[in-house]
Amino acid sequence: MLTPMPLDLRMALARTECDLYSNLVTRATGRAVRRQLESMLREMQGHRLAVLDFTHVGVLDFSCADEIVAQLLLRFGAGLPAHAPAPSSPSYFMFRGLAEAHLEALEPVLEGHGLALVAEAEDGSMTLVGTVDADERAAWQLVLASGGGDVAAIASFSVEARLDLHARLEALARRRLVIQTSAGFHPLRHH
Amino acid sequence: MTTILTVPPSLDDGSFETLLQAVAAVPDDARVMLDARHTRWSSPYGLINLLTLAQARGDRPQFIPPEDSDTVSYWARAGFFRHAETLMEFTRPVPTKAKTGDSNFFLEITPIAQTEDVQHVVAHIQDRSKAIMETLGFPARGSVGFSVVLSESCQNIIEHAGGPGWVAVQTYNWQKRLGRRVVVIAVSDSGVGFKTSLGQTYSRGATDRWDDAAALEAAVLRATSRFRDPGRGQGLAGIRKYMGKWEAKLTVRSGTARIAIVPAWDDDKALVEQLAPFAGAQYQIIIPQAVQS
């Protein structure tokens, strides 16, 4: 299992000399914050599970949602097509503290890029946000319910036979919505 | 020779067009004098566009302030004279240093030239946005959406205008017109406008028309950006989403055309062409008080 690395958005904001603002607004601010986050990520070795906590973010506008969240996901491989080679040290992202107002900005941005992300609620429950079809969602929920493992173990949690589960799990891993290791597929869980 | 242009007694987005028609008849190199002696009222759209007009002329037009002392006082508190001082020549003294602030102005006239200005505006309005939403009868949680709309509107100045602009937010009672209170966001710049901004990269077929109306349709209705990235152009699309949610009206004017997202309570035209030419782009968002069911 990966050790999660919290990426402090406030610290990233402070490093961009925007520490007066707890609001993530304007494309320039988003770009500066994302570059700080990328720099923090580069300090992490191997497979990386980064937790971005929005709890203290007031306003998130569409431009910042695009520059920080969508561009971060894209740059770390979440939007790669099926035939593209995976990055040697993939990064995974989990998003915490997303309020309804944040989601109003995030959802259209994610949909614009065909992206999705894993959001963790205060009670620890996880949901998918963004562009996800019903089959992907069902496969992701199986990984969550099973706690992860090889395809057979995950499939045993399904009431119906899913011949293409492996392909779906690989697609979820490619989208950075589950973690793929030599032992199988795992949820982006941090405890 | 100086051409005198009369500022309408009541200055809003509609009557401002009358002023622009008069401006269009004046040669670019002619001196103009804006005569606001008989002006008694102006919407935030009217005030910031007087500033934009002066910017666009670039020759420090002369300005005759309103005769009515209440109007002068109100414009001073809106910050109009403070900013106009740098762009116009007043024919008589006006309170340019007057303290700004009025309960009807959620955001006094504020210049927008760089990213930091947008951050300041959002930070400033954040404390007041809950009051704005409560004024309108919306849940306070909608206040973040208000800040987002304001942020994206202002960012269009920085992203597309190629020059500085202005923003103001005001509330007033639209008793005669609507029988409800409204909050108005007005944003204006004297930059290159949508036709030039999008025309730099927007690909179109050889037979497609490309004029101000087409550029506005592309930007407002199809979320087209001058950038190829699919993540761009979502600001205006996002603003439109909120317009539907709040039953609000959005108008965007650029060049010689104006496009509108018209709610059920209004009967404005969705697209108006062949207006008098004007620099840059002008936005107006009118959010009416929610009808309690």
Coordinates of C-alpha atoms in Angstrom, one line a residue:
Chain A
M1 CA 0.0 0.0 0.0
L2 CA 1.2 3.5 -0.7
T3 CA 2.0 6.0 2.0
P4 CA -0.2 9.0 1.3
M5 CA 1.5 12.4 1.1
P6 CA -0.6 15.4 2.1
L7 CA -0.1 18.3 -0.3
D8 CA -1.0 21.4 1.6
L9 CA -2.7 23.8 -0.7
R10 CA -2.2 26.6 1.8
M11 CA 1.5 26.0 1.8
A12 CA 1.6 25.9 -2.0
L13 CA -0.4 29.2 -2.0
A14 CA 2.1 30.7 0.5
R15 CA 5.0 29.7 -1.6
T16 CA 3.5 31.4 -4.6
E17 CA 3.4 34.6 -2.6
C18 CA -0.4 34.6 -2.7
D19 CA -0.6 33.8 1.0
L20 CA -3.0 36.7 1.6
Y21 CA -5.7 34.7 -0.1
S22 CA -7.4 31.5 0.8
N23 CA -9.3 31.8 -2.4
L24 CA -8.1 29.8 -5.5
V25 CA -9.1 32.2 -8.2
T26 CA -7.5 33.3 -11.5
R27 CA -5.6 31.2 -14.0
A28 CA -2.3 32.8 -13.0
T29 CA -2.7 31.8 -9.4
G30 CA -3.8 28.3 -10.3
R31 CA -0.7 27.9 -12.5
A32 CA 1.6 29.1 -9.8
V33 CA 0.0 26.8 -7.2
R34 CA 0.1 23.8 -9.5
R35 CA 3.8 24.4 -10.1
Q36 CA 4.4 24.4 -6.4
L37 CA 2.5 21.2 -6.0
E38 CA 4.5 19.6 -8.9
S39 CA 7.6 20.6 -7.1
M40 CA 6.4 19.0 -3.9
L41 CA 5.5 15.9 -5.8
R42 CA 8.9 15.6 -7.4
E43 CA 10.3 15.2 -3.9
M44 CA 8.3 12.0 -3.4
Q45 CA 9.8 8.8 -4.6
G46 CA 8.2 5.9 -6.5
H47 CA 4.4 5.5 -6.6
R48 CA 2.9 8.6 -5.1
L49 CA -0.5 9.0 -3.5
A50 CA -1.0 12.7 -2.9
V51 CA -3.9 14.1 -0.9
L52 CA -5.1 17.5 -1.8
D53 CA -7.2 19.1 1.0
F54 CA -9.6 21.8 0.0
T55 CA -11.1 22.2 3.5
H56 CA -9.6 25.7 3.9
V57 CA -10.2 26.9 0.4
G58 CA -12.9 29.5 0.2
V59 CA -13.6 30.2 -3.5
L60 CA -12.5 27.9 -6.3
D61 CA -13.2 29.3 -9.7
F62 CA -13.3 27.5 -13.0
S63 CA -9.9 28.8 -14.1
C64 CA -8.2 27.6 -10.9
A65 CA -10.0 24.3 -11.0
D66 CA -8.7 23.8 -14.5
E67 CA -5.1 24.9 -13.8
I68 CA -4.7 23.1 -10.5
V69 CA -6.8 19.9 -10.6
A70 CA -7.3 19.1 -14.2
Q71 CA -3.8 20.1 -15.3
L72 CA -2.3 18.2 -12.4
L73 CA -4.2 15.0 -13.3
L74 CA -3.3 15.4 -16.9
R75 CA 0.4 16.0 -16.3
F76 CA 0.6 12.9 -14.1
G77 CA -1.0 10.7 -16.7
A78 CA -4.7 10.5 -15.8
G79 CA -5.8 11.5 -19.2
L80 CA -3.5 9.2 -21.2
P81 CA -5.1 7.2 -23.9
A82 CA -5.2 3.4 -23.6
H83 CA -2.3 2.8 -26.0
A84 CA 0.1 5.3 -24.3
P85 CA 2.8 4.0 -22.1
A86 CA 2.2 4.5 -18.4
P87 CA 4.6 6.8 -16.5
S88 CA 7.4 5.0 -14.7
S89 CA 6.5 6.4 -11.3
P90 CA 2.8 7.1 -11.5
S91 CA 1.1 9.6 -9.1
Y92 CA -2.4 9.2 -7.7
F93 CA -4.5 12.0 -6.2
M94 CA -7.2 12.0 -3.7
F95 CA -9.2 15.1 -2.9
R96 CA -10.5 16.0 0.5
G97 CA -12.7 18.7 1.8
L98 CA -14.5 19.4 -1.4
A99 CA -17.6 21.4 -0.7
E100 CA -20.6 21.7 -3.0
A101 CA -19.3 25.1 -4.2
H102 CA -16.0 23.6 -5.1
L103 CA -17.7 20.8 -7.0
E104 CA -19.7 23.3 -9.0
A105 CA -16.5 24.6 -10.4
L106 CA -14.7 21.2 -10.6
E107 CA -17.3 19.1 -12.3
P108 CA -17.6 21.0 -15.6
V109 CA -13.9 21.3 -15.8
L110 CA -13.3 17.6 -15.3
E111 CA -16.0 16.8 -17.8
G112 CA -14.4 19.2 -20.3
H113 CA -11.3 17.1 -20.2
G114 CA -13.0 13.7 -19.8
L115 CA -11.3 13.3 -16.4
A116 CA -12.5 12.0 -13.0
L117 CA -11.1 12.1 -9.5
V118 CA -11.6 10.3 -6.2
A119 CA -13.0 12.5 -3.4
E120 CA -12.9 11.6 0.2
A121 CA -15.7 12.8 2.5
E122 CA -15.2 13.7 6.2
D123 CA -16.4 10.3 7.3
G124 CA -13.8 8.6 5.1
S125 CA -16.3 7.5 2.4
M126 CA -15.1 7.9 -1.2
T127 CA -16.9 9.0 -4.3
L128 CA -16.0 9.5 -7.9
V129 CA -16.4 13.0 -9.4
G130 CA -16.3 13.9 -13.1
T131 CA -16.7 11.8 -16.2
V132 CA -17.3 8.2 -15.3
D133 CA -19.7 5.8 -17.0
A134 CA -21.8 3.2 -15.2
D135 CA -19.5 0.3 -15.9
E136 CA -16.5 2.1 -14.6
R137 CA -18.3 3.2 -11.5
A138 CA -19.5 -0.3 -10.8
A139 CA -16.0 -1.7 -11.3
W140 CA -14.5 1.0 -9.0
Q141 CA -17.1 0.2 -6.3
L142 CA -16.1 -3.4 -6.5
V143 CA -12.5 -2.5 -5.8
L144 CA -13.6 -0.4 -2.9
A145 CA -15.9 -3.1 -1.5
S146 CA -13.3 -5.8 -1.8
G147 CA -10.5 -3.6 -0.4
G148 CA -8.4 -4.6 -3.4
G149 CA -6.7 -7.7 -4.6
D150 CA -6.3 -9.7 -7.8
V151 CA -9.1 -9.7 -10.4
A152 CA -10.6 -12.9 -9.1
A153 CA -10.8 -11.6 -5.6
I154 CA -12.4 -8.4 -6.7
A155 CA -14.8 -10.2 -9.0
S156 CA -16.0 -12.4 -6.1
F157 CA -17.7 -9.3 -4.7
S158 CA -19.9 -8.9 -7.8
V159 CA -23.3 -10.6 -8.0
E160 CA -23.0 -10.9 -11.7
A161 CA -20.3 -12.4 -13.9
R162 CA -18.1 -9.6 -15.5
L163 CA -16.0 -11.1 -18.2
D164 CA -14.3 -7.8 -18.9
L165 CA -13.6 -6.8 -15.3
H166 CA -9.8 -6.9 -15.9
A167 CA -10.0 -4.5 -18.8
R168 CA -12.2 -2.2 -16.8
L169 CA -9.8 -2.2 -13.8
E170 CA -6.9 -1.5 -16.1
A171 CA -8.8 1.4 -17.5
L172 CA -9.5 2.7 -14.0
A173 CA -5.8 2.4 -13.1
R174 CA -4.9 4.3 -16.2
R175 CA -7.3 7.0 -15.2
R176 CA -5.6 7.0 -11.7
L177 CA -8.8 6.1 -10.0
V178 CA -7.4 2.8 -8.6
I179 CA -3.8 1.8 -7.9
Q180 CA -2.4 -1.1 -10.0
T181 CA 0.4 -3.1 -8.5
S182 CA 1.8 -6.6 -9.1
A183 CA -0.6 -7.9 -6.5
G184 CA -3.7 -6.5 -8.3
F185 CA -5.8 -3.4 -8.0
H186 CA -6.3 -1.3 -4.9
P187 CA -8.5 1.6 -3.8
L188 CA -6.8 5.0 -3.2
R189 CA -7.0 4.4 0.5
H190 CA -4.7 6.0 3.0
H191 CA -5.5 4.0 6.1
Chain B
M1 CA -13.2 72.1 -32.3
T2 CA -15.0 70.4 -29.4
T3 CA -18.2 68.3 -29.9
I4 CA -20.6 68.3 -27.0
L5 CA -22.2 65.0 -26.3
T6 CA -25.1 64.9 -23.9
V7 CA -25.1 62.1 -21.3
P8 CA -28.7 60.9 -20.9
P9 CA -30.6 61.9 -17.8
S10 CA -30.9 58.3 -16.8
L11 CA -27.8 56.3 -17.9
D12 CA -28.1 52.6 -18.2
D13 CA -27.1 50.0 -20.8
G14 CA -30.0 51.1 -23.1
S15 CA -29.4 54.8 -22.9
F16 CA -25.6 54.4 -23.1
E17 CA -26.2 53.2 -26.7
T18 CA -27.7 56.6 -27.5
L19 CA -24.5 58.2 -26.3
L20 CA -22.4 55.8 -28.3
Q21 CA -24.3 56.6 -31.5
A22 CA -23.5 60.3 -30.9
V23 CA -19.8 59.4 -30.3
A24 CA -19.7 57.4 -33.5
A25 CA -20.5 60.5 -35.5
V26 CA -17.5 62.3 -34.1
P27 CA -14.1 61.9 -35.9
D28 CA -11.5 60.1 -33.8
D29 CA -9.3 63.1 -33.6
A30 CA -12.0 65.6 -32.6
R31 CA -12.2 66.8 -29.0
V32 CA -15.4 65.8 -27.1
M33 CA -17.1 67.2 -24.1
L34 CA -19.4 64.9 -22.2
D35 CA -22.2 66.9 -20.8
A36 CA -23.8 65.2 -17.7
R37 CA -25.4 68.3 -16.3
H38 CA -28.9 66.8 -16.5
T39 CA -28.0 63.3 -15.6
R40 CA -29.7 62.3 -12.4
W41 CA -29.1 58.6 -12.2
S42 CA -26.7 56.0 -13.6
S43 CA -26.4 52.3 -13.3
P44 CA -23.0 50.8 -12.6
Y45 CA -22.9 49.8 -16.2
G46 CA -23.3 53.5 -17.2
L47 CA -20.7 54.8 -14.8
I48 CA -17.9 52.3 -15.7
N49 CA -18.6 52.8 -19.4
L50 CA -18.2 56.5 -19.2
L51 CA -14.7 55.6 -17.9
T52 CA -14.2 53.1 -20.7
L53 CA -15.4 55.7 -23.2
A54 CA -12.8 58.2 -22.0
Q55 CA -10.1 55.5 -22.1
A56 CA -11.1 54.6 -25.6
R57 CA -11.0 58.2 -26.8
G58 CA -7.6 58.7 -25.3
D59 CA -7.7 62.4 -25.6
R60 CA -8.9 63.3 -22.1
P61 CA -12.4 64.4 -23.0
Q62 CA -13.9 67.3 -21.0
F63 CA -16.6 66.4 -18.6
I64 CA -19.4 68.5 -17.2
P65 CA -20.5 66.9 -13.9
P66 CA -24.2 66.5 -13.0
E67 CA -25.8 69.6 -11.5
D68 CA -27.8 67.6 -9.0
S69 CA -25.8 67.5 -5.8
D70 CA -27.2 64.2 -4.7
T71 CA -26.1 62.7 -8.0
V72 CA -22.6 64.1 -7.6
S73 CA -22.4 62.8 -4.0
Y74 CA -23.5 59.4 -5.1
W75 CA -21.1 59.2 -8.0
A76 CA -18.3 60.3 -5.7
R77 CA -19.1 57.5 -3.2
A78 CA -19.2 55.1 -6.1
G79 CA -15.6 56.1 -6.8
F80 CA -16.4 57.5 -10.2
F81 CA -14.7 60.9 -9.9
R82 CA -11.6 59.5 -8.3
H83 CA -11.0 57.3 -11.4
A84 CA -12.4 59.8 -13.9
E85 CA -9.9 62.4 -12.7
T86 CA -7.1 60.5 -14.5
L87 CA -9.1 60.1 -17.7
M88 CA -11.2 63.3 -18.1
E89 CA -10.9 67.1 -17.6
F90 CA -13.6 68.3 -15.3
T91 CA -15.2 71.6 -16.1
R92 CA -15.7 72.3 -12.4
P93 CA -14.4 70.9 -9.2
V94 CA -15.9 67.6 -8.0
P95 CA -15.2 65.6 -4.9
T96 CA -12.5 63.3 -6.3
K97 CA -11.1 62.5 -2.8
A98 CA -14.5 61.8 -1.3
K99 CA -14.7 58.8 0.8
T100 CA -16.2 55.9 -1.2
G101 CA -18.7 53.5 0.2
D102 CA -22.4 53.3 0.0
S103 CA -24.7 50.6 1.2
N104 CA -26.0 50.1 -2.3
F105 CA -22.5 49.5 -3.7
F106 CA -21.3 46.1 -2.8
L107 CA -18.2 46.9 -4.8
E108 CA -17.3 50.5 -5.8
I109 CA -15.8 51.1 -9.2
T110 CA -12.6 49.2 -9.2
P111 CA -9.9 49.0 -11.8
I112 CA -8.8 45.6 -13.1
A113 CA -5.5 45.4 -14.8
Q114 CA -3.8 42.3 -13.4
T115 CA -4.4 39.0 -11.6
E116 CA -3.9 40.6 -8.1
D117 CA -6.7 43.0 -8.8
V118 CA -9.1 40.1 -9.3
Q119 CA -7.9 38.4 -6.1
H120 CA -8.5 41.6 -4.2
V121 CA -11.9 42.0 -5.7
V122 CA -12.9 38.4 -4.7
A123 CA -11.4 38.8 -1.2
H124 CA -13.3 42.1 -0.8
I125 CA -16.6 40.8 -2.0
Q126 CA -16.4 37.5 -0.1
D127 CA -17.4 39.1 3.2
R128 CA -20.3 40.9 1.5
S129 CA -21.4 38.1 -0.9
K130 CA -23.4 36.4 1.9
A131 CA -25.3 39.6 2.4
I132 CA -25.7 39.9 -1.4
M133 CA -27.3 36.4 -1.6
E134 CA -29.5 37.1 1.4
T135 CA -30.6 40.4 -0.1
L136 CA -31.7 38.3 -3.1
G137 CA -33.3 35.6 -1.0
F138 CA -30.9 32.9 -2.0
P139 CA -29.2 30.5 0.4
A140 CA -26.0 31.9 1.8
R141 CA -24.1 28.9 0.4
G142 CA -24.7 30.4 -3.0
S143 CA -22.3 33.2 -2.1
V144 CA -19.3 31.3 -3.4
G145 CA -21.0 31.1 -6.7
F146 CA -21.4 34.8 -6.8
S147 CA -17.6 35.2 -6.1
V148 CA -16.9 32.7 -8.9
V149 CA -19.0 34.7 -11.4
L150 CA -17.3 37.9 -10.4
S151 CA -13.9 36.4 -10.7
E152 CA -14.4 34.9 -14.1
S153 CA -16.0 38.1 -15.4
C154 CA -13.0 40.1 -14.3
Q155 CA -10.6 37.6 -15.6
N156 CA -11.9 38.1 -19.1
I157 CA -10.4 41.5 -19.0
I158 CA -7.0 40.1 -18.2
E159 CA -7.2 37.2 -20.6
H160 CA -8.7 38.8 -23.6
A161 CA -8.8 42.6 -23.4
G162 CA -5.2 43.4 -23.7
G163 CA -5.8 46.5 -21.5
P164 CA -7.2 47.6 -18.2
G165 CA -10.9 47.5 -17.3
W166 CA -13.4 48.3 -14.6
V167 CA -15.8 46.4 -12.4
A168 CA -18.6 47.5 -10.0
V169 CA -21.4 45.7 -8.1
Q170 CA -24.5 47.5 -7.0
T171 CA -27.9 46.6 -5.7
Y172 CA -31.1 48.6 -6.3
N173 CA -34.8 48.2 -6.3
W174 CA -36.3 47.6 -9.7
Q175 CA -39.7 48.3 -8.5
K176 CA -41.2 49.6 -11.8
R177 CA -39.5 47.2 -14.1
L178 CA -39.6 44.0 -12.1
G179 CA -41.1 44.7 -8.7
R180 CA -38.0 43.2 -7.1
R181 CA -34.6 44.0 -5.9
V182 CA -31.7 43.2 -8.2
V183 CA -27.9 43.0 -7.9
V184 CA -26.0 44.2 -10.9
I185 CA -22.4 43.2 -11.8
A186 CA -20.9 45.5 -14.5
V187 CA -17.6 44.8 -16.1
S188 CA -16.0 46.8 -19.0
D189 CA -12.7 47.2 -20.8
S190 CA -11.4 49.2 -23.7
G191 CA -9.3 46.4 -25.1
V192 CA -9.3 44.5 -28.4
G193 CA -12.8 42.9 -28.1
F194 CA -13.9 39.3 -28.8
K195 CA -13.6 39.5 -32.6
T196 CA -9.9 40.3 -32.5
S197 CA -9.1 38.2 -29.4
L198 CA -10.7 35.0 -30.8
G199 CA -9.9 35.8 -34.4
Q200 CA -6.2 35.3 -33.8
T201 CA -6.6 31.6 -33.5
Y202 CA -10.2 30.7 -34.2
S203 CA -10.4 28.4 -37.2
R204 CA -13.4 28.7 -39.4
G205 CA -14.5 27.7 -42.9
A206 CA -13.9 30.0 -45.8
T207 CA -17.6 30.7 -46.1
D208 CA -18.2 31.4 -42.4
R209 CA -18.8 34.9 -41.4
W210 CA -16.5 36.4 -38.8
D211 CA -17.8 39.6 -37.2
D212 CA -18.6 40.8 -33.7
A213 CA -21.8 38.8 -33.5
A214 CA -20.1 35.6 -34.6
A215 CA -17.3 36.2 -32.1
L216 CA -19.8 36.7 -29.3
E217 CA -21.8 33.6 -30.2
A218 CA -18.5 31.6 -30.2
A219 CA -17.4 32.9 -26.8
V220 CA -20.7 33.0 -24.9
L221 CA -22.7 30.2 -26.5
R222 CA -20.0 27.8 -27.5
A223 CA -17.4 28.5 -24.9
T224 CA -14.7 29.0 -27.6
S225 CA -11.4 30.3 -26.3
R226 CA -8.5 31.7 -28.2
F227 CA -6.5 28.9 -26.6
R228 CA -6.7 25.4 -28.1
D229 CA -6.7 23.7 -24.7
P230 CA -10.2 22.2 -23.9
G231 CA -9.9 23.6 -20.4
R232 CA -10.0 27.1 -21.6
G233 CA -13.2 29.1 -22.3
Q234 CA -15.0 27.5 -19.4
G235 CA -15.3 30.8 -17.5
L236 CA -18.1 32.1 -19.6
A237 CA -19.8 28.7 -19.8
G238 CA -19.7 28.6 -16.1
I239 CA -21.2 32.1 -15.8
R240 CA -24.0 30.9 -18.0
K241 CA -24.7 28.0 -15.8
Y242 CA -25.2 30.3 -12.8
M243 CA -27.4 32.6 -14.9
G244 CA -29.8 29.7 -15.3
K245 CA -29.7 28.8 -11.6
W246 CA -30.4 32.4 -10.5
E247 CA -32.8 33.3 -13.3
A248 CA -30.3 36.1 -14.0
K249 CA -29.7 38.0 -17.2
L250 CA -26.3 38.2 -18.9
T251 CA -25.5 40.6 -21.7
V252 CA -22.1 40.8 -23.4
R253 CA -21.4 43.6 -25.8
S254 CA -18.4 43.8 -28.0
G255 CA -17.7 45.9 -31.0
T256 CA -21.0 46.4 -32.8
A257 CA -22.9 43.5 -31.3
R258 CA -24.5 42.5 -28.1
I259 CA -25.6 39.0 -27.0
A260 CA -27.9 38.2 -24.2
I261 CA -28.9 35.2 -22.1
V262 CA -32.4 36.3 -21.5
P263 CA -34.4 34.9 -18.5
A264 CA -38.2 34.5 -18.5
W265 CA -38.8 37.8 -16.7
D266 CA -37.2 39.9 -19.6
D267 CA -38.0 40.3 -23.2
D268 CA -34.7 41.5 -24.5
K269 CA -33.4 40.3 -27.9
A270 CA -30.9 37.5 -27.7
L271 CA -28.6 39.1 -30.3
V272 CA -28.4 42.7 -31.4
E273 CA -26.2 43.7 -34.3
Q274 CA -25.2 47.0 -36.0
L275 CA -24.8 48.9 -32.8
A276 CA -22.5 51.9 -32.7
P277 CA -18.9 50.7 -32.5
F278 CA -17.3 50.6 -29.0
A279 CA -13.9 49.4 -27.9
G280 CA -13.4 46.2 -25.8
A281 CA -16.1 44.2 -24.2
Q282 CA -18.9 45.1 -21.7
Y283 CA -20.6 42.6 -19.5
Q284 CA -23.7 43.1 -17.4
I285 CA -25.2 40.5 -15.1
I286 CA -28.5 41.3 -13.4
I287 CA -29.5 38.9 -10.6
P288 CA -33.0 39.4 -9.4
Q289 CA -34.4 38.7 -6.0
A290 CA -35.6 35.1 -5.9
V291 CA -39.4 34.7 -6.0
Q292 CA -40.5 33.0 -2.8
S293 CA -42.8 30.1 -3.5

